[in-house]
Amino acid sequence: WAQQSPIPNYPPSRSPSVVAPRRRPRARRFARLRLHSLAPLPFPPCPQITRAIHRSTMAAAHATMHQICILFLLVCAISSQDSAARSPQSGDAPATQFSIPLQKQYVPVQKGGKVVAYKTAYFGSLQVGGEEPRQTFTVVFDTGSGHLILPSTSCRSETCGRHRRYSRAASPSAVDIEYDGTLISPDAAERDQVSIAFGTGQVLGEFVREVVCLGDGEGAEAKSGERGCVNLRVVLATEMTEDPFGLFAFDGVLGLGLDALTLAPQFSFFAQMAEQHPAVQPRFAVYLARNDGGESRITFGGHEELLASSELEWAPVAMKELGYWQVKIKSVRVGSTVVEDCADGSCRAILDTGTSLLGVPRQSARSLHKMLARQVAPERYDDAASIDCRTVAGRR
């Protein structure tokens, strides 16, 4: 959360800008955009959260922090007017929804040869291309960034080689473009690139306009003929840093942040879904299962009511010009202990599905970490190196 000021340690604005050209074997203009996501933090989180969020009317539901498991329902919508106009009325046909199962991956964080925490990632499938066979990828659906980023076959690094890479030559629907959508001439000597900085890494990429479809082509949405396909500007990564992209099983990132996190609205999958599919409610929901064996999912066009523990409530996004799904925090407590730093209601927090850990200002980290510490049974003291904190119950 942040107190009194915008998000600490982050740039005051997320607006992209074009800077000086960066030269490569073929001269290329260079656009730079710095974003935040996938940041590893020093201690594991223990939130159990239910959230209902809206771009113009958003409210945070009650949050408690105890065990290392997450029950998380995040519902985001573009605008209250659009949502109200498209909400199904009594007797109407059911609203169109696209629901994508999410896989979970644990990545251990080591310090001094010991595992001190785990990063987790929830990712699902999408396909790229206007004709069969489409190219299938796994992506993190990331509310903390704004672009669809896929590794390109032109990326020859070991990091890119660990993932499925997008082949421009294999897609007849692909159109090479500059960042502003301008078509690239076949004999052009240069083209735009973008540098996108995440919490612990960076991507350098170029641009195409493509058809992007939800799912892997084998689920219920494919059988019904409803694929949730949109025309979208895509960032094709020509360079990806080892950390974090070499550590995770997913191929790329699908950003679901607000327009301020994109070079242009045409890069936003969520915005283009709302614009190109007017029959679909401009909402998406993320559900993270309580247990590893449960099925997590992301749903576009609404939410699955059976997965919600209460009715939705809406409240405004705080400082939406920064591009994040950011909310005011009324209070934070661990068990029955209220965290004093936010007792006056001045804190804010970003709900970021691309980050698995709980990030707080440095001055709050030590006391909060102590409150979240777990009591280990004395009989296990002699074998401390083998203790996995995920198996130690937290306070209730």
XYZ file of C-alpha atoms in Angstrom, residues 99-101 125-127 132 134 136 164 214-224 226-227:
23
model
C -13.794 -18.846 -18.912
C -10.152 -19.990 -19.033
C -8.694 -22.533 -16.552
C -3.877 -20.471 -22.664
C -4.582 -18.308 -25.678
C -4.140 -18.701 -29.416
C -6.283 -22.731 -38.267
C -3.427 -21.143 -34.725
C -1.007 -21.702 -28.868
C 6.995 -21.601 -27.356
C -8.888 -16.990 -25.603
C -8.302 -20.625 -24.678
C -6.372 -23.426 -26.338
C -8.996 -24.309 -28.947
C -10.102 -27.456 -27.122
C -12.338 -26.140 -24.328
C -16.065 -25.535 -24.100
C -15.731 -22.091 -25.641
C -14.249 -23.626 -28.804
C -17.016 -26.227 -29.078
C -19.703 -23.538 -28.834
C -17.470 -18.571 -29.172
C -13.724 -17.946 -28.962
